[in-house]
C-alpha cells in the first residue's frame, strides 16, 4: 500500500511526533510509523482517537477503511476506549510517567498500594508535588491495610499478608506528601473492583481478575470524549470512594 500522506501532513501540522501520538493513543511508535509509511489502516477505535487528537476526520485520514454497519454504529457509541492491554506490565513506565507529567487540571490515583509507581518512577513524589504546585488537584487513595477488603484480596490472590504489607509500604511512601499543598492522600476500605489512574482526560483502568495479581491483569486506556461516557463512569467511582475515605495520618 502507498504511504499515507494525509496522516503525515496532519501529524506535522499538529506538532506531534510518531512517539507523542503513540503515547496519546496507547500504542507503539513503530505502529504509528507503519500507519504512515505503509498506509496500514488502524483499528477503528485507534483511527478515531488519532483523528480527534489531530483535529481531523477518520474518513479523511483513511478513506479506504471499512465503515461500520448501521447496527454497529447504533450499539457501539462509546468512543472513550482508546486501547486494551493484555496486562498492566505491557505499558512502558515512560508512558505512565508521561501521562501524569502532562496533567494540567487533576490527577487521581485509586489503588490498594500500587507501589510500582514509586519503584519504577523514582521521583514519583516529586512529580506529584510539582504538578500540585502548578495548580493541579492531586488526590491519592490507598488501601487500609487493616480492613477486611484488603485481607480478602490477599487470600484471593494467594498473596496472604503481602498486600497488607504493600499497603503499609504505600502509606510510608506517600506520608511525606500528606502535608504538601494541593496534594490529598486518603485511606479507603472499599472493595477495589478496578485500580484507577487518571490525569485530566486520560485514564488507565487496571481491571482485577479473580486470583490474579494486579500487574498481570488487563488494562484499559480511556480518553474522555463526551459527558456520561465510559470515562465519566469510572471517574465517578473515584469520587464515590473518596467520600468514604479518611486522611492518611502524617
PDB file of C-alpha atoms in Angstrom:
ATOM      1  CA  UNK A   1       0.000   0.000   0.000  1.00  0.00           C
ATOM      2  CA  UNK A   2       1.218   3.572  -0.670  1.00  0.00           C
ATOM      3  CA  UNK A   3       2.261   5.862   2.210  1.00  0.00           C
ATOM      4  CA  UNK A   4      -0.465   7.780   3.990  1.00  0.00           C
ATOM      5  CA  UNK A   5       0.404  11.370   3.033  1.00  0.00           C
ATOM      6  CA  UNK A   6      -2.741  12.762   4.650  1.00  0.00           C
ATOM      7  CA  UNK A   7      -1.711  11.375   8.020  1.00  0.00           C
ATOM      8  CA  UNK A   8       1.904  12.511   7.595  1.00  0.00           C
ATOM      9  CA  UNK A   9       0.857  16.094   6.804  1.00  0.00           C
ATOM     10  CA  UNK A  10      -1.683  16.252   9.623  1.00  0.00           C
ATOM     11  CA  UNK A  11       0.918  14.920  12.037  1.00  0.00           C
ATOM     12  CA  UNK A  12       3.457  17.554  11.003  1.00  0.00           C
ATOM     13  CA  UNK A  13       0.878  20.344  11.248  1.00  0.00           C
ATOM     14  CA  UNK A  14      -0.158  19.261  14.730  1.00  0.00           C
ATOM     15  CA  UNK A  15       3.360  19.455  16.116  1.00  0.00           C
ATOM     16  CA  UNK A  16       3.182  15.853  17.293  1.00  0.00           C
ATOM     17  CA  UNK A  17       5.729  13.164  16.543  1.00  0.00           C
ATOM     18  CA  UNK A  18       5.094   9.471  15.976  1.00  0.00           C
ATOM     19  CA  UNK A  19       6.219   8.898  19.572  1.00  0.00           C
ATOM     20  CA  UNK A  20       3.928  11.513  21.130  1.00  0.00           C
ATOM     21  CA  UNK A  21       0.991  10.366  19.003  1.00  0.00           C
ATOM     22  CA  UNK A  22       1.602   6.775  20.076  1.00  0.00           C
ATOM     23  CA  UNK A  23       1.709   7.839  23.736  1.00  0.00           C
ATOM     24  CA  UNK A  24      -1.639   9.630  23.458  1.00  0.00           C
ATOM     25  CA  UNK A  25      -3.342   6.766  21.635  1.00  0.00           C
ATOM     26  CA  UNK A  26      -1.792   3.986  23.697  1.00  0.00           C
ATOM     27  CA  UNK A  27       0.183   2.149  21.035  1.00  0.00           C
ATOM     28  CA  UNK A  28       3.787   1.757  19.864  1.00  0.00           C
ATOM     29  CA  UNK A  29       5.671   4.407  17.824  1.00  0.00           C
ATOM     30  CA  UNK A  30       6.608   1.702  15.309  1.00  0.00           C
ATOM     31  CA  UNK A  31       2.914   1.046  14.730  1.00  0.00           C
ATOM     32  CA  UNK A  32       2.303   4.750  14.051  1.00  0.00           C
ATOM     33  CA  UNK A  33       5.265   4.752  11.657  1.00  0.00           C
ATOM     34  CA  UNK A  34       3.684   1.868   9.739  1.00  0.00           C
ATOM     35  CA  UNK A  35       0.387   3.732   9.511  1.00  0.00           C
ATOM     36  CA  UNK A  36       2.307   6.471   7.720  1.00  0.00           C
ATOM     37  CA  UNK A  37       4.919   4.602   5.672  1.00  0.00           C
ATOM     38  CA  UNK A  38       2.831   1.621   4.549  1.00  0.00           C
ATOM     39  CA  UNK A  39      -0.661   3.105   4.624  1.00  0.00           C
ATOM     40  CA  UNK A  40      -1.795   0.452   7.067  1.00  0.00           C
ATOM     41  CA  UNK A  41      -5.275   1.157   8.474  1.00  0.00           C
ATOM     42  CA  UNK A  42      -5.509   1.051  12.296  1.00  0.00           C
ATOM     43  CA  UNK A  43      -8.271  -0.450  14.362  1.00  0.00           C
ATOM     44  CA  UNK A  44     -11.421   1.677  14.321  1.00  0.00           C
ATOM     45  CA  UNK A  45     -11.004   2.953  17.870  1.00  0.00           C
ATOM     46  CA  UNK A  46      -7.381   3.915  17.261  1.00  0.00           C
ATOM     47  CA  UNK A  47      -8.371   5.622  13.997  1.00  0.00           C
ATOM     48  CA  UNK A  48     -10.950   7.762  15.808  1.00  0.00           C
ATOM     49  CA  UNK A  49      -8.536   8.529  18.679  1.00  0.00           C
ATOM     50  CA  UNK A  50      -5.865   9.711  16.209  1.00  0.00           C
ATOM     51  CA  UNK A  51      -8.395  11.774  14.255  1.00  0.00           C
ATOM     52  CA  UNK A  52      -9.630  13.522  17.410  1.00  0.00           C
ATOM     53  CA  UNK A  53      -6.093  14.326  18.517  1.00  0.00           C
ATOM     54  CA  UNK A  54      -5.137  15.733  15.102  1.00  0.00           C
ATOM     55  CA  UNK A  55      -8.389  17.640  14.627  1.00  0.00           C
ATOM     56  CA  UNK A  56      -9.315  15.604  11.577  1.00  0.00           C
ATOM     57  CA  UNK A  57     -11.921  13.098  10.481  1.00  0.00           C
ATOM     58  CA  UNK A  58     -11.059   9.388  10.464  1.00  0.00           C
ATOM     59  CA  UNK A  59     -12.535   9.002   6.985  1.00  0.00           C
ATOM     60  CA  UNK A  60     -10.301  11.823   5.754  1.00  0.00           C
ATOM     61  CA  UNK A  61      -7.166  10.163   7.089  1.00  0.00           C
ATOM     62  CA  UNK A  62      -8.134   6.660   5.967  1.00  0.00           C
ATOM     63  CA  UNK A  63     -10.673   6.905   3.102  1.00  0.00           C
ATOM     64  CA  UNK A  64     -10.415   3.187   2.389  1.00  0.00           C
ATOM     65  CA  UNK A  65     -11.137   1.971   5.903  1.00  0.00           C
ATOM     66  CA  UNK A  66     -14.126  -0.287   6.403  1.00  0.00           C
ATOM     67  CA  UNK A  67     -17.176   1.587   7.697  1.00  0.00           C
ATOM     68  CA  UNK A  68     -19.178   0.013  10.497  1.00  0.00           C
ATOM     69  CA  UNK A  69     -22.675  -1.107   9.690  1.00  0.00           C
ATOM     70  CA  UNK A  70     -25.657   0.953  10.821  1.00  0.00           C
ATOM     71  CA  UNK A  71     -26.450  -1.538  13.571  1.00  0.00           C
ATOM     72  CA  UNK A  72     -22.850  -1.344  14.851  1.00  0.00           C
ATOM     73  CA  UNK A  73     -22.913   2.458  14.914  1.00  0.00           C
ATOM     74  CA  UNK A  74     -26.162   2.419  16.845  1.00  0.00           C
ATOM     75  CA  UNK A  75     -24.997  -0.058  19.501  1.00  0.00           C
ATOM     76  CA  UNK A  76     -21.330   0.888  19.888  1.00  0.00           C
ATOM     77  CA  UNK A  77     -21.460   4.580  20.686  1.00  0.00           C
ATOM     78  CA  UNK A  78     -18.834   4.932  23.430  1.00  0.00           C
ATOM     79  CA  UNK A  79     -15.572   6.100  21.907  1.00  0.00           C
ATOM     80  CA  UNK A  80     -13.790   6.654  25.239  1.00  0.00           C
ATOM     81  CA  UNK A  81     -11.949   3.337  24.967  1.00  0.00           C
ATOM     82  CA  UNK A  82      -8.621   4.025  23.249  1.00  0.00           C
ATOM     83  CA  UNK A  83      -6.730   0.765  23.773  1.00  0.00           C
ATOM     84  CA  UNK A  84      -6.754  -2.532  25.668  1.00  0.00           C
ATOM     85  CA  UNK A  85      -3.528  -4.036  27.017  1.00  0.00           C
ATOM     86  CA  UNK A  86      -3.389  -7.716  27.960  1.00  0.00           C
ATOM     87  CA  UNK A  87      -1.692  -6.852  31.242  1.00  0.00           C
ATOM     88  CA  UNK A  88      -0.590  -3.777  33.129  1.00  0.00           C
ATOM     89  CA  UNK A  89       3.069  -4.640  32.794  1.00  0.00           C
ATOM     90  CA  UNK A  90       2.808  -4.299  28.988  1.00  0.00           C
ATOM     91  CA  UNK A  91       2.693  -0.497  29.279  1.00  0.00           C
ATOM     92  CA  UNK A  92       6.164   1.127  29.430  1.00  0.00           C
ATOM     93  CA  UNK A  93       6.910   3.107  32.564  1.00  0.00           C
ATOM     94  CA  UNK A  94       7.744   6.144  30.390  1.00  0.00           C
ATOM     95  CA  UNK A  95       4.150   6.143  29.185  1.00  0.00           C
ATOM     96  CA  UNK A  96       2.843   6.148  32.752  1.00  0.00           C
ATOM     97  CA  UNK A  97       5.141   8.972  33.736  1.00  0.00           C
ATOM     98  CA  UNK A  98       4.365  10.996  30.632  1.00  0.00           C
ATOM     99  CA  UNK A  99       0.610  10.856  31.220  1.00  0.00           C
ATOM    100  CA  UNK A 100       0.890  12.220  34.759  1.00  0.00           C
ATOM    101  CA  UNK A 101       3.614  14.739  33.972  1.00  0.00           C
ATOM    102  CA  UNK A 102       1.358  16.295  31.310  1.00  0.00           C
ATOM    103  CA  UNK A 103      -1.589  16.803  33.701  1.00  0.00           C
ATOM    104  CA  UNK A 104      -2.800  20.397  33.911  1.00  0.00           C
ATOM    105  CA  UNK A 105      -6.012  20.102  35.979  1.00  0.00           C
ATOM    106  CA  UNK A 106      -6.308  16.907  38.007  1.00  0.00           C
ATOM    107  CA  UNK A 107      -4.590  13.682  38.977  1.00  0.00           C
ATOM    108  CA  UNK A 108      -6.452  10.831  40.692  1.00  0.00           C
ATOM    109  CA  UNK A 109      -4.992   7.527  41.861  1.00  0.00           C
ATOM    110  CA  UNK A 110      -7.323   4.904  43.374  1.00  0.00           C
ATOM    111  CA  UNK A 111      -5.465   1.739  44.419  1.00  0.00           C
ATOM    112  CA  UNK A 112      -4.701  -0.540  47.316  1.00  0.00           C
ATOM    113  CA  UNK A 113      -0.944   0.030  47.082  1.00  0.00           C
ATOM    114  CA  UNK A 114       0.442   0.308  43.516  1.00  0.00           C
ATOM    115  CA  UNK A 115       3.962   0.599  44.872  1.00  0.00           C
ATOM    116  CA  UNK A 116       5.222   0.040  41.319  1.00  0.00           C
ATOM    117  CA  UNK A 117       4.760   3.795  40.838  1.00  0.00           C
ATOM    118  CA  UNK A 118       7.382   4.561  43.469  1.00  0.00           C
ATOM    119  CA  UNK A 119       9.575   1.616  42.494  1.00  0.00           C
ATOM    120  CA  UNK A 120       9.667   2.375  38.765  1.00  0.00           C
ATOM    121  CA  UNK A 121       9.347   6.178  38.894  1.00  0.00           C
ATOM    122  CA  UNK A 122      11.953   7.212  41.500  1.00  0.00           C
ATOM    123  CA  UNK A 123      10.800  10.840  41.504  1.00  0.00           C
ATOM    124  CA  UNK A 124       7.106   9.959  41.765  1.00  0.00           C
ATOM    125  CA  UNK A 125       6.515  12.063  44.888  1.00  0.00           C
ATOM    126  CA  UNK A 126       8.416  14.979  43.372  1.00  0.00           C
ATOM    127  CA  UNK A 127       6.321  14.703  40.204  1.00  0.00           C
ATOM    128  CA  UNK A 128       3.058  14.872  42.178  1.00  0.00           C
ATOM    129  CA  UNK A 129       4.349  17.742  44.288  1.00  0.00           C
ATOM    130  CA  UNK A 130       5.427  19.666  41.175  1.00  0.00           C
ATOM    131  CA  UNK A 131       2.075  19.176  39.459  1.00  0.00           C
ATOM    132  CA  UNK A 132       0.275  20.359  42.623  1.00  0.00           C
ATOM    133  CA  UNK A 133       2.491  23.461  42.761  1.00  0.00           C
ATOM    134  CA  UNK A 134       1.461  24.119  39.147  1.00  0.00           C
ATOM    135  CA  UNK A 135      -2.205  24.175  40.200  1.00  0.00           C
ATOM    136  CA  UNK A 136      -3.138  20.553  39.516  1.00  0.00           C
ATOM    137  CA  UNK A 137      -5.505  18.930  42.033  1.00  0.00           C
ATOM    138  CA  UNK A 138      -3.826  15.725  43.201  1.00  0.00           C
ATOM    139  CA  UNK A 139      -5.828  13.027  45.002  1.00  0.00           C
ATOM    140  CA  UNK A 140      -4.379   9.666  46.055  1.00  0.00           C
ATOM    141  CA  UNK A 141      -6.454   6.876  47.598  1.00  0.00           C
ATOM    142  CA  UNK A 142      -4.629   3.876  49.087  1.00  0.00           C
ATOM    143  CA  UNK A 143      -5.966   0.838  50.921  1.00  0.00           C
ATOM    144  CA  UNK A 144      -6.317   0.491  54.682  1.00  0.00           C
ATOM    145  CA  UNK A 145      -4.039  -2.487  55.491  1.00  0.00           C
ATOM    146  CA  UNK A 146      -6.256  -3.473  58.388  1.00  0.00           C
ATOM    147  CA  UNK A 147      -9.567  -3.557  56.508  1.00  0.00           C
ATOM    148  CA  UNK A 148     -11.489  -6.678  55.532  1.00  0.00           C
ATOM    149  CA  UNK A 149     -11.396  -5.908  51.813  1.00  0.00           C
ATOM    150  CA  UNK A 150      -7.587  -5.910  51.734  1.00  0.00           C
ATOM    151  CA  UNK A 151      -7.427  -9.119  53.778  1.00  0.00           C
ATOM    152  CA  UNK A 152      -9.819 -10.874  51.401  1.00  0.00           C
ATOM    153  CA  UNK A 153      -7.918  -9.681  48.328  1.00  0.00           C
ATOM    154  CA  UNK A 154      -4.733 -11.148  49.771  1.00  0.00           C
ATOM    155  CA  UNK A 155      -6.428 -14.525  50.219  1.00  0.00           C
ATOM    156  CA  UNK A 156      -7.939 -14.439  46.726  1.00  0.00           C
ATOM    157  CA  UNK A 157      -4.569 -13.757  45.132  1.00  0.00           C
ATOM    158  CA  UNK A 158      -2.779 -16.301  47.370  1.00  0.00           C
ATOM    159  CA  UNK A 159      -0.631 -13.394  48.500  1.00  0.00           C
ATOM    160  CA  UNK A 160      -1.610 -13.550  52.163  1.00  0.00           C
ATOM    161  CA  UNK A 161      -0.296 -10.635  54.200  1.00  0.00           C
ATOM    162  CA  UNK A 162       1.705  -9.442  51.188  1.00  0.00           C
ATOM    163  CA  UNK A 163      -0.984  -6.998  50.092  1.00  0.00           C
ATOM    164  CA  UNK A 164      -1.345  -5.679  53.634  1.00  0.00           C
ATOM    165  CA  UNK A 165       2.412  -5.170  53.750  1.00  0.00           C
ATOM    166  CA  UNK A 166       2.320  -3.332  50.425  1.00  0.00           C
ATOM    167  CA  UNK A 167      -0.457  -1.074  51.734  1.00  0.00           C
ATOM    168  CA  UNK A 168       1.783  -0.232  54.708  1.00  0.00           C
ATOM    169  CA  UNK A 169       4.634   0.443  52.273  1.00  0.00           C
ATOM    170  CA  UNK A 170       2.428   2.681  50.116  1.00  0.00           C
ATOM    171  CA  UNK A 171       1.466   4.691  53.199  1.00  0.00           C
ATOM    172  CA  UNK A 172       5.139   5.091  54.085  1.00  0.00           C
ATOM    173  CA  UNK A 173       5.904   6.308  50.547  1.00  0.00           C
ATOM    174  CA  UNK A 174       3.026   8.807  50.482  1.00  0.00           C
ATOM    175  CA  UNK A 175       3.329  10.106  54.057  1.00  0.00           C
ATOM    176  CA  UNK A 176       5.837  12.842  53.074  1.00  0.00           C
ATOM    177  CA  UNK A 177       3.152  14.196  50.708  1.00  0.00           C
ATOM    178  CA  UNK A 178       0.376  14.256  53.300  1.00  0.00           C
ATOM    179  CA  UNK A 179       1.041  17.906  54.172  1.00  0.00           C
ATOM    180  CA  UNK A 180       2.026  19.085  50.689  1.00  0.00           C
ATOM    181  CA  UNK A 181      -0.210  21.930  49.442  1.00  0.00           C
ATOM    182  CA  UNK A 182      -2.572  20.740  46.715  1.00  0.00           C
ATOM    183  CA  UNK A 183      -1.993  17.044  47.434  1.00  0.00           C
ATOM    184  CA  UNK A 184      -4.533  14.946  49.346  1.00  0.00           C
ATOM    185  CA  UNK A 185      -3.689  11.390  50.403  1.00  0.00           C
ATOM    186  CA  UNK A 186      -6.579   9.346  51.777  1.00  0.00           C
ATOM    187  CA  UNK A 187      -7.046   5.797  53.057  1.00  0.00           C
ATOM    188  CA  UNK A 188     -10.060   3.716  51.976  1.00  0.00           C
ATOM    189  CA  UNK A 189     -11.561   0.375  52.984  1.00  0.00           C
ATOM    190  CA  UNK A 190     -13.682  -0.392  49.932  1.00  0.00           C
ATOM    191  CA  UNK A 191     -13.642  -3.464  47.721  1.00  0.00           C
ATOM    192  CA  UNK A 192     -11.451  -2.473  44.792  1.00  0.00           C
ATOM    193  CA  UNK A 193     -13.037  -3.693  41.565  1.00  0.00           C
ATOM    194  CA  UNK A 194     -10.593  -1.670  39.442  1.00  0.00           C
ATOM    195  CA  UNK A 195      -7.454   0.331  40.165  1.00  0.00           C
ATOM    196  CA  UNK A 196      -7.807   3.731  38.507  1.00  0.00           C
ATOM    197  CA  UNK A 197      -5.132   6.178  37.361  1.00  0.00           C
ATOM    198  CA  UNK A 198      -6.355   9.489  35.940  1.00  0.00           C
ATOM    199  CA  UNK A 199      -4.583  12.525  34.522  1.00  0.00           C
ATOM    200  CA  UNK A 200      -7.009  15.137  33.165  1.00  0.00           C
ATOM    201  CA  UNK A 201      -8.967  13.431  30.353  1.00  0.00           C
ATOM    202  CA  UNK A 202      -6.737  10.348  30.223  1.00  0.00           C
ATOM    203  CA  UNK A 203      -7.150   7.278  32.404  1.00  0.00           C
ATOM    204  CA  UNK A 204      -5.794   3.779  32.914  1.00  0.00           C
ATOM    205  CA  UNK A 205      -8.242   1.233  34.340  1.00  0.00           C
ATOM    206  CA  UNK A 206      -6.446  -1.806  35.779  1.00  0.00           C
ATOM    207  CA  UNK A 207      -9.149  -4.459  35.928  1.00  0.00           C
ATOM    208  CA  UNK A 208      -8.985  -7.214  38.549  1.00  0.00           C
ATOM    209  CA  UNK A 209      -9.385 -10.883  37.624  1.00  0.00           C
ATOM    210  CA  UNK A 210     -10.066 -13.255  40.476  1.00  0.00           C
ATOM    211  CA  UNK A 211      -6.850 -14.709  41.869  1.00  0.00           C
ATOM    212  CA  UNK A 212      -4.524 -12.668  39.623  1.00  0.00           C
ATOM    213  CA  UNK A 213      -2.114 -10.019  40.868  1.00  0.00           C
ATOM    214  CA  UNK A 214      -2.738  -6.509  39.507  1.00  0.00           C
ATOM    215  CA  UNK A 215       0.325  -6.378  37.245  1.00  0.00           C
ATOM    216  CA  UNK A 216      -0.952  -9.408  35.312  1.00  0.00           C
ATOM    217  CA  UNK A 217      -4.488  -8.107  34.806  1.00  0.00           C
ATOM    218  CA  UNK A 218      -5.864  -6.373  31.676  1.00  0.00           C
ATOM    219  CA  UNK A 219      -5.514  -2.610  31.414  1.00  0.00           C
ATOM    220  CA  UNK A 220      -7.925  -0.278  29.632  1.00  0.00           C
ATOM    221  CA  UNK A 221      -6.761   3.087  28.326  1.00  0.00           C
ATOM    222  CA  UNK A 222      -9.536   5.684  28.230  1.00  0.00           C
ATOM    223  CA  UNK A 223      -9.798   9.204  26.904  1.00  0.00           C
ATOM    224  CA  UNK A 224     -12.802  11.377  27.721  1.00  0.00           C
ATOM    225  CA  UNK A 225     -14.647  12.256  24.513  1.00  0.00           C
ATOM    226  CA  UNK A 226     -18.130  13.180  25.792  1.00  0.00           C
ATOM    227  CA  UNK A 227     -20.069  13.551  29.051  1.00  0.00           C
ATOM    228  CA  UNK A 228     -21.544  10.462  30.740  1.00  0.00           C
ATOM    229  CA  UNK A 229     -19.413   8.039  28.776  1.00  0.00           C
ATOM    230  CA  UNK A 230     -17.204   5.203  29.963  1.00  0.00           C
ATOM    231  CA  UNK A 231     -14.555   7.646  31.250  1.00  0.00           C
ATOM    232  CA  UNK A 232     -17.021   9.539  33.427  1.00  0.00           C
ATOM    233  CA  UNK A 233     -18.437   6.297  34.837  1.00  0.00           C
ATOM    234  CA  UNK A 234     -15.025   5.338  36.211  1.00  0.00           C
ATOM    235  CA  UNK A 235     -14.250   8.912  37.297  1.00  0.00           C
ATOM    236  CA  UNK A 236     -17.497   8.975  39.297  1.00  0.00           C
ATOM    237  CA  UNK A 237     -16.414   5.830  41.134  1.00  0.00           C
ATOM    238  CA  UNK A 238     -13.263   7.626  42.320  1.00  0.00           C
ATOM    239  CA  UNK A 239     -15.442  10.391  43.762  1.00  0.00           C
ATOM    240  CA  UNK A 240     -17.664   7.803  45.462  1.00  0.00           C
ATOM    241  CA  UNK A 241     -14.705   6.104  47.175  1.00  0.00           C
ATOM    242  CA  UNK A 242     -13.235   9.494  48.092  1.00  0.00           C
ATOM    243  CA  UNK A 243     -16.356  10.309  50.100  1.00  0.00           C
ATOM    244  CA  UNK A 244     -15.837   7.191  52.250  1.00  0.00           C
ATOM    245  CA  UNK A 245     -12.111   7.696  52.915  1.00  0.00           C
ATOM    246  CA  UNK A 246     -10.125   9.199  55.771  1.00  0.00           C
ATOM    247  CA  UNK A 247      -6.904  11.226  55.644  1.00  0.00           C
ATOM    248  CA  UNK A 248      -3.575   9.435  55.846  1.00  0.00           C
ATOM    249  CA  UNK A 249      -2.014  10.258  59.202  1.00  0.00           C
ATOM    250  CA  UNK A 250       1.265  12.157  58.931  1.00  0.00           C
TER     251      UNK A 250
END
